[in-house]
Short mmCIF file of C-alpha atoms (C1' of nucleotides) in Angstrom, two decimals:
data_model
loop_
_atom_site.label_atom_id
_atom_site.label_comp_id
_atom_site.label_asym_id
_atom_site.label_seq_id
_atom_site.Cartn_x
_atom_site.Cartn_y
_atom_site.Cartn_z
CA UNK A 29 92.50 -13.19 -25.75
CA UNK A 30 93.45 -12.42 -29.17
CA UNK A 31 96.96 -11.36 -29.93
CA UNK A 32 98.39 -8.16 -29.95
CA UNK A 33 98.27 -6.29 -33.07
CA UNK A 34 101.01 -3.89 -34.42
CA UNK A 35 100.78 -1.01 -36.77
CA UNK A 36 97.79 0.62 -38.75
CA UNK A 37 94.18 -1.34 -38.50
CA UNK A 38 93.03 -2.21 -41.92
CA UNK A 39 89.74 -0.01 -42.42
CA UNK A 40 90.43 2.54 -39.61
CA UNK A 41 91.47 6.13 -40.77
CA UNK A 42 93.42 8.71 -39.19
CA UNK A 43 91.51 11.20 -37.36
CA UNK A 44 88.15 8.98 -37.07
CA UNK A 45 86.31 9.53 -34.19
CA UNK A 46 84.92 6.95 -31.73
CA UNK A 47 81.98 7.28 -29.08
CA UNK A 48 83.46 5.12 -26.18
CA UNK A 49 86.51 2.95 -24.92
CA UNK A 50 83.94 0.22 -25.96
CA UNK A 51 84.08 1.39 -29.47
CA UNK A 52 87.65 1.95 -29.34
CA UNK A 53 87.90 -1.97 -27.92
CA UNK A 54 85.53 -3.28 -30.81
CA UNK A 55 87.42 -1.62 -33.69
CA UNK A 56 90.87 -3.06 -32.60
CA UNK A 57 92.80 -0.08 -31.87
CA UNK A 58 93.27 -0.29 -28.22
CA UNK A 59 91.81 -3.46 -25.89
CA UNK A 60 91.54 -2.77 -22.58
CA UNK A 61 88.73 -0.83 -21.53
CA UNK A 62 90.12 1.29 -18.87
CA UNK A 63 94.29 0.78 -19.30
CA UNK A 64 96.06 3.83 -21.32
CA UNK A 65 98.84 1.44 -22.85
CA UNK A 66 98.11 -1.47 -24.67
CA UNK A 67 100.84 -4.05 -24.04
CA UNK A 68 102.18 -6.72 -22.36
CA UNK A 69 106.26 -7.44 -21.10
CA UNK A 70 106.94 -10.11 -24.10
CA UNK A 71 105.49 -8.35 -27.51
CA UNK A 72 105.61 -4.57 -26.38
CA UNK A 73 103.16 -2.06 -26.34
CA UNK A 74 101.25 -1.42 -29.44
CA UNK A 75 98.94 1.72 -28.52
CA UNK A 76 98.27 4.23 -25.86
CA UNK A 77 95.34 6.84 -25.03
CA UNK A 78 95.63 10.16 -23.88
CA UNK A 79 92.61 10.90 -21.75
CA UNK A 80 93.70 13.05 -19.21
CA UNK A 81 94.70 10.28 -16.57
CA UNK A 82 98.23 11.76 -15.05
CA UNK A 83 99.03 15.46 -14.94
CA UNK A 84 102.49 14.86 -16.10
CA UNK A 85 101.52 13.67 -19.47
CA UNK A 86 102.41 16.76 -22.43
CA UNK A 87 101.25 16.91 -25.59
CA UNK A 88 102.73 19.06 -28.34
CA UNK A 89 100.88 17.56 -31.40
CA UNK A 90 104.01 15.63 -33.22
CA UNK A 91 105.30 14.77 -29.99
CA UNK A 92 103.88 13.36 -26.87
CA UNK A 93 105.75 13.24 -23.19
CA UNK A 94 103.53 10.18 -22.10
CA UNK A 95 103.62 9.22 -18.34
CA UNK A 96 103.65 5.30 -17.99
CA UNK A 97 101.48 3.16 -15.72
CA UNK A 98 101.22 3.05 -11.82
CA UNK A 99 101.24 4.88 -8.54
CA UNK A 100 97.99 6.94 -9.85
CA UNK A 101 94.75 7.16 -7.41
CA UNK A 102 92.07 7.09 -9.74
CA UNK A 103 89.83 9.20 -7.77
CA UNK A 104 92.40 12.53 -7.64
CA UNK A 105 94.31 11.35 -11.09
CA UNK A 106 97.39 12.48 -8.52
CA UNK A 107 100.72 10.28 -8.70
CA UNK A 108 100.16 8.83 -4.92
CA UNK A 109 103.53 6.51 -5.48
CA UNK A 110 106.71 5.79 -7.79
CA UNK A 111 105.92 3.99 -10.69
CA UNK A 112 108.45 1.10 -12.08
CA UNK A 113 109.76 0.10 -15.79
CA UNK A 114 108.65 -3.93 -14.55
CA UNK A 115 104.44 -2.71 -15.41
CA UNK A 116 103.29 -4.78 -18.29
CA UNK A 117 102.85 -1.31 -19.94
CA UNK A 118 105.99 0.61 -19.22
CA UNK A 119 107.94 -2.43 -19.96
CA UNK A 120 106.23 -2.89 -23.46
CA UNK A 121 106.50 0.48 -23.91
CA UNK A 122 110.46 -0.07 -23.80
CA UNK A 123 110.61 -3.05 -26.27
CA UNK A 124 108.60 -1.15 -28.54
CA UNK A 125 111.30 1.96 -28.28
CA UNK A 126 114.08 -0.75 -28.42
CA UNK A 127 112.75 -2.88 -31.33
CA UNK A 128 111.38 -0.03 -33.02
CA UNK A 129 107.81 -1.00 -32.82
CA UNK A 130 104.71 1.51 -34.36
CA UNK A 131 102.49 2.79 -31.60
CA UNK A 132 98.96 3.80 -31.95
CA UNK A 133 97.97 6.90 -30.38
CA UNK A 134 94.29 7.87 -29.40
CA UNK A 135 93.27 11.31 -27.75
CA UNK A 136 90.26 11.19 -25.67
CA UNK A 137 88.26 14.26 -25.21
CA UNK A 138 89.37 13.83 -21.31
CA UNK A 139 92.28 15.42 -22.31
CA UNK A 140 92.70 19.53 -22.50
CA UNK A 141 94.84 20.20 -25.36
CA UNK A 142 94.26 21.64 -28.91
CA UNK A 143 95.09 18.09 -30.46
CA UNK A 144 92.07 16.81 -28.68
CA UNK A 145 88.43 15.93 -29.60
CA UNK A 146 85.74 18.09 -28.56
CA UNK A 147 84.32 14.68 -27.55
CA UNK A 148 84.74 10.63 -27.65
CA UNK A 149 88.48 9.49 -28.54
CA UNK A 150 89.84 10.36 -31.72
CA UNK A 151 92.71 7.57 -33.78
CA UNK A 152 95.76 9.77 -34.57
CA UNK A 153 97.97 7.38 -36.23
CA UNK A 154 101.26 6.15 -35.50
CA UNK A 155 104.17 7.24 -33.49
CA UNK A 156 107.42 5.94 -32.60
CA UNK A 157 109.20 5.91 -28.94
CA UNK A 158 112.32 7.57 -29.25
CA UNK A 159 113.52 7.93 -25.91
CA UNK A 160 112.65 6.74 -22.50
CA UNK A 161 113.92 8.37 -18.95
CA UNK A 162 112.62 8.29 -15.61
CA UNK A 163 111.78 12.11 -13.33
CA UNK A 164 110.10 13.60 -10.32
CA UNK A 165 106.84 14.45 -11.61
CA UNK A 166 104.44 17.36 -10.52
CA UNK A 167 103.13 14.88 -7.62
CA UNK A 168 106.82 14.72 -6.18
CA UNK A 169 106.93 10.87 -7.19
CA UNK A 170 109.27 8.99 -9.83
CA UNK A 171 107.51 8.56 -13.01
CA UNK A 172 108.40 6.54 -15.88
CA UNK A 173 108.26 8.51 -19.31
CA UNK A 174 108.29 8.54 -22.57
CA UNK A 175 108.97 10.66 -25.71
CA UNK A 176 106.88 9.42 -28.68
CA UNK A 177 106.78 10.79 -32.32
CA UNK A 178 104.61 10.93 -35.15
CA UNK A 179 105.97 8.91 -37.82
CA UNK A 180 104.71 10.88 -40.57
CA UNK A 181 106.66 13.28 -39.06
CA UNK A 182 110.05 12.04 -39.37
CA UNK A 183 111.09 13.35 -42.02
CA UNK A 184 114.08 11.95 -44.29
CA UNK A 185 114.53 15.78 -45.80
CA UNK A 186 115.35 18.43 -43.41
CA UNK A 187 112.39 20.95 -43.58
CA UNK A 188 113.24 24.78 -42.79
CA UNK A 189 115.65 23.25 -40.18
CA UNK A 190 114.95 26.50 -37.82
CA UNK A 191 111.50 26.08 -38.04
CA UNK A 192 111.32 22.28 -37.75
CA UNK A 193 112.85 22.38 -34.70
CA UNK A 194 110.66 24.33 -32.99
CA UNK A 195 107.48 22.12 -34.11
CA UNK A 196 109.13 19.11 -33.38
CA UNK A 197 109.75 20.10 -29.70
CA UNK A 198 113.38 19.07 -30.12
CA UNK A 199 115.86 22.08 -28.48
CA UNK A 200 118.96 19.56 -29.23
CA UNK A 201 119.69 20.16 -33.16
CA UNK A 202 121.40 16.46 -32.90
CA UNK A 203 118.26 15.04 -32.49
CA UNK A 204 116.55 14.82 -35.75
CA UNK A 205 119.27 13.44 -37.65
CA UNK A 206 120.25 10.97 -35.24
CA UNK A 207 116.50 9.88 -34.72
CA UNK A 208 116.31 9.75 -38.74
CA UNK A 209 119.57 6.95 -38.96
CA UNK A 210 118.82 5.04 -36.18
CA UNK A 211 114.87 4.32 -36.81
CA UNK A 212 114.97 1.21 -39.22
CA UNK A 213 111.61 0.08 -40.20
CA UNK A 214 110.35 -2.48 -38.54
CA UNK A 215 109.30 -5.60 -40.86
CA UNK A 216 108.69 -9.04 -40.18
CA UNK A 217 112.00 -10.25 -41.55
CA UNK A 218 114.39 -7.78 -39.40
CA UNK A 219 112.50 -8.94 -36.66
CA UNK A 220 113.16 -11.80 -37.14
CA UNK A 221 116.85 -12.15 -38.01
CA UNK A 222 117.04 -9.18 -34.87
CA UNK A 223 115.86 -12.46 -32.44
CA UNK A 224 117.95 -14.94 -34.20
CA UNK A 225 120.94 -12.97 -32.69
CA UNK A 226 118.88 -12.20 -29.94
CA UNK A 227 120.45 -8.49 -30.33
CA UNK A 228 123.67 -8.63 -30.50
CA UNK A 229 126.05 -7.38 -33.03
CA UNK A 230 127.43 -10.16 -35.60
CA UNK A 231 130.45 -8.28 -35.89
CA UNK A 232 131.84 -7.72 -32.76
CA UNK A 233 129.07 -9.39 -30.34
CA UNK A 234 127.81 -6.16 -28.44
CA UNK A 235 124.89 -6.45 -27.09
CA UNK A 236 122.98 -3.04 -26.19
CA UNK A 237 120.16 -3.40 -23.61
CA UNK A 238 118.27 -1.75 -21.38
CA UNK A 239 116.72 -3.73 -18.24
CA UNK A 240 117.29 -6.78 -20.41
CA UNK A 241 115.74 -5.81 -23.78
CA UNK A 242 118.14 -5.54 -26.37
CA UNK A 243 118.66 -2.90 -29.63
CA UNK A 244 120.14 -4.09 -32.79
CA UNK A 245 119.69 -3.27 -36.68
CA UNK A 246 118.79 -4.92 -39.70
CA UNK A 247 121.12 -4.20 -42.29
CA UNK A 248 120.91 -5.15 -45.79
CA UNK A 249 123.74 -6.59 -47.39
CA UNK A 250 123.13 -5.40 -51.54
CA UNK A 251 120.88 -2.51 -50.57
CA UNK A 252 117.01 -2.24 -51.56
CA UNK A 253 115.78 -0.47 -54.11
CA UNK A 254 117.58 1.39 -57.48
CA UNK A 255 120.03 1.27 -58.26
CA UNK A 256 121.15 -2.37 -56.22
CA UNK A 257 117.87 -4.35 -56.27
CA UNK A 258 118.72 -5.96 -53.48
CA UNK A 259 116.04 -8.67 -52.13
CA UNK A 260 114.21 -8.41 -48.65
CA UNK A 261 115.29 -11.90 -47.86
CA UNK A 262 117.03 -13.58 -44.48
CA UNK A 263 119.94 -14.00 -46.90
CA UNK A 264 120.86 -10.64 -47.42
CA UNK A 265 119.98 -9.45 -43.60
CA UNK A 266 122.86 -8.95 -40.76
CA UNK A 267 121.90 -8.20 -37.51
CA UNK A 268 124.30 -5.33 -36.61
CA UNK A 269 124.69 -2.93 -33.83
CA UNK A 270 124.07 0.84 -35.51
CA UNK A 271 128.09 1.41 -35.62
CA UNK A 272 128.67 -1.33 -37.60
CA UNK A 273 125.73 -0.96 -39.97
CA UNK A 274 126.89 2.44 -40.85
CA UNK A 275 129.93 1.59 -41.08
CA UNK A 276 128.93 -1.58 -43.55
CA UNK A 277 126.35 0.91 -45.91
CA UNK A 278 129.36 3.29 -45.83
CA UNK A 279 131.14 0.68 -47.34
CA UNK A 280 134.12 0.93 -43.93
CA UNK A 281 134.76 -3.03 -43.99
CA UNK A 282 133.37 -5.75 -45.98
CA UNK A 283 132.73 -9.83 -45.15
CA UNK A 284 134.28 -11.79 -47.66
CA UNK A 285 132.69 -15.29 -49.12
CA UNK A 286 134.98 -17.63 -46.25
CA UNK A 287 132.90 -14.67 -43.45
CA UNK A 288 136.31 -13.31 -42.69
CA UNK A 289 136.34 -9.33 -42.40
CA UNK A 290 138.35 -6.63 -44.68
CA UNK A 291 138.32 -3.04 -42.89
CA UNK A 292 137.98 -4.38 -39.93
CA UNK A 293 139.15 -6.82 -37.27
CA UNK A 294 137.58 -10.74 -36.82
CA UNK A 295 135.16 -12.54 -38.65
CA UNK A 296 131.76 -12.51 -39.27
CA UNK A 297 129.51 -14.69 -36.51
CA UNK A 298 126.51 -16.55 -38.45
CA UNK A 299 124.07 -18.60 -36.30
CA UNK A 300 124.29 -22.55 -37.39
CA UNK A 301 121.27 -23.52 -38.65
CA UNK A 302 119.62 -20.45 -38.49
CA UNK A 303 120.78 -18.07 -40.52
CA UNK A 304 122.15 -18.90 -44.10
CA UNK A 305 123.69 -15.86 -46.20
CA UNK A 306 123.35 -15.71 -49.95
CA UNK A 307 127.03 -15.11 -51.24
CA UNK A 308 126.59 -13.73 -54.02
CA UNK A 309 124.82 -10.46 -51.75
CA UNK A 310 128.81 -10.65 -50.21
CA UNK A 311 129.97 -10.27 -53.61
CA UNK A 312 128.12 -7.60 -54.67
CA UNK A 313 128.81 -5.43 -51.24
CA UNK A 314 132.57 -6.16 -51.77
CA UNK A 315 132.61 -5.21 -55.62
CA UNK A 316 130.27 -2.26 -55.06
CA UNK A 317 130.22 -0.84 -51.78
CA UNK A 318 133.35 -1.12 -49.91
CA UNK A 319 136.12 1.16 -50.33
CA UNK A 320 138.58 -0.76 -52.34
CA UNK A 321 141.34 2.00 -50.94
CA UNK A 322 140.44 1.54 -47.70
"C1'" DA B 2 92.08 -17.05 -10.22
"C1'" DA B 3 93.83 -12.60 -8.64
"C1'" DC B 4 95.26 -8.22 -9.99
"C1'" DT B 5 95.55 -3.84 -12.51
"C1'" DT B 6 93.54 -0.36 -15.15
"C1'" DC B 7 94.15 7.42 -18.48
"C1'" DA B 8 85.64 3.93 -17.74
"C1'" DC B 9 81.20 4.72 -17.25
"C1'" DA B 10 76.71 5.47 -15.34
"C1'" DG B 11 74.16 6.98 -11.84
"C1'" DG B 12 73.52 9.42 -7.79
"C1'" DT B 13 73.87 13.85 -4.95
"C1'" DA C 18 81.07 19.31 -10.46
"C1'" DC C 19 82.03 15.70 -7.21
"C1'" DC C 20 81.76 11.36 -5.25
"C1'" DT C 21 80.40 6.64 -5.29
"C1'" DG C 22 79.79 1.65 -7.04
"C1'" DT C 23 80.13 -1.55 -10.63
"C1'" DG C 24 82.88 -3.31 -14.41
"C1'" DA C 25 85.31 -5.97 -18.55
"C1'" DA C 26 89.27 -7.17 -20.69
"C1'" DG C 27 94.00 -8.29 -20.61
"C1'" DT C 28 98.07 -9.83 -18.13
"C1'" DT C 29 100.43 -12.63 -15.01
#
DNA sequence: AACTTCACAGGT
DNA sequence: ACCTGTGAAGTT
């Protein structure tokens, strides 16, 4: 069984076409011959395909309502029972929303919309679950479901916001912006320094989770990029819970060099032997970031 | 080793 | 188009 692969497939382009689940299974995009999610309950769930399987399931190109696993007769594709977040899938498909976790997405020609293939299963790239909640479904049984969107799609600059809307298949204007902030890339290194702290907030220990599996956010310390130059290194990552990191890029409190806290109550928690912060990154976030008038 | 699964081919 | 049976791969 080889492990679970995350993100894009090196060699396999966006809108390629592919004859069979077989040839889907051979070119790495999405293993199991028959499943629609790709996933277990430890890694998450890195793929799905849209062939039609459960009525519930709505696609509006950019974003996909995706009905999880379970409770489906295979014969009548009808929801026959209520489906649970504990399925390898649906689970996965929660630490992916939580940890921020790329999803594949294939459409099968099973599946009657105009984002379809006339035929085989087409690779459409990567989405993102943004938001997980649980409904009566056509069938009159409890389905598990899922929002996903296109990352391509999330845009940093707000397009014609009244027409962005409306092709996004958001109604809330909160959404976008909120969706935008909260969506840190996922990387090797904040996942790891995210598991270190096993989710929880170094400054004041919060711990969101749902069913167990935990949200945090990798924050840089000097920022990347011009005009900072900040490195991607463990010792300029925090593992923060999204108030805090705003509050720390908006330069609300700093940590001084003895970890103790300006702008805000306590002291900064640091894992012993696991996590070692550069000070001179505390330096620079103190001399250039934080809000010397508080 | 049993179980689940948005296949597939072959029949009518 | 509908119903079968047979199936492989992954997860637990």
């Amino acid at each position: 069984m080889a492990e679970i692969q995350f993100g894009q497939i090196i060699g396999i382009g966006e809108g390629q076409i592919f004859k069979d689940r077989k040839a889907l299974a051979a070119a790495g995009i999405h293993r199991p011959l028959q499943a629609g999610i790709d996933g277990n309950k430890k890694d998450g769930s890195s793929s799905i395909v849209l062939n039609g399987g459960y009525v519930d399931d709505e696609d509006l190109g950019n974003v996909i309502i995706y009905t999880g696993h379970g409770g489906n007769d295979p014969n009548t594709k009808r929801q026959v029972a209520d489906q649970s977040w504990d399925s390898s899938g649906n689970r996965g498909l929660l630490i992916s929303e939580m940890h921020g976790l790329p999803v594949r997405i294939t459409r099968g020609a099973g599946h009657k919309s105009k984002y379809s293939p006339s035929n085989g299963y087409k690779y459409d790239g990567l989405y993102l679950v943004t938001q997980h909640f649980y409904e009566i479904g056509k069938d009159g049984f409890r389905i598990c479901r899922f929002r996903l969107e296109k990352l391509s799609s999330i845009s940093p600059l707000p397009l014609d916001i009244n027409e962005s809307l409306e092709s996004y298949g958001a109604s809330e204007t909160s959404r976008i912006p909120t969706t935008i902030l909260r969506i840190a890339r996922d990387t090797k290194l904040s996942r790891k320094i995210k598991e270190v702290y096993d989710y929880t907030c170094q400054v004041c220990g919060i711990r969101i989770s749902f069913n167990g599996i935990g949200y945090a956010e990798a924050a840089h310390i000097r920022p990347l990029g011009n005009p900072h130059n900040g490195k991607d290194l463990s010792n300029n990552l925090l593992c923060l819970c999204p108030n805090h990191h705003v509050m720390f890029d908006k330069g609300a409190f700093t940590i001084n060099e003895d970890h103790s806290l300006s702008g805000v109550e306590g002291r900064l928690f640091i894992k012993p032997g696991r996590h070692a912060i550069d000070t001179e990154n505390l330096v620079y976030h103190n001399k250039h970031i934080f809000n010397i008038n508080g």
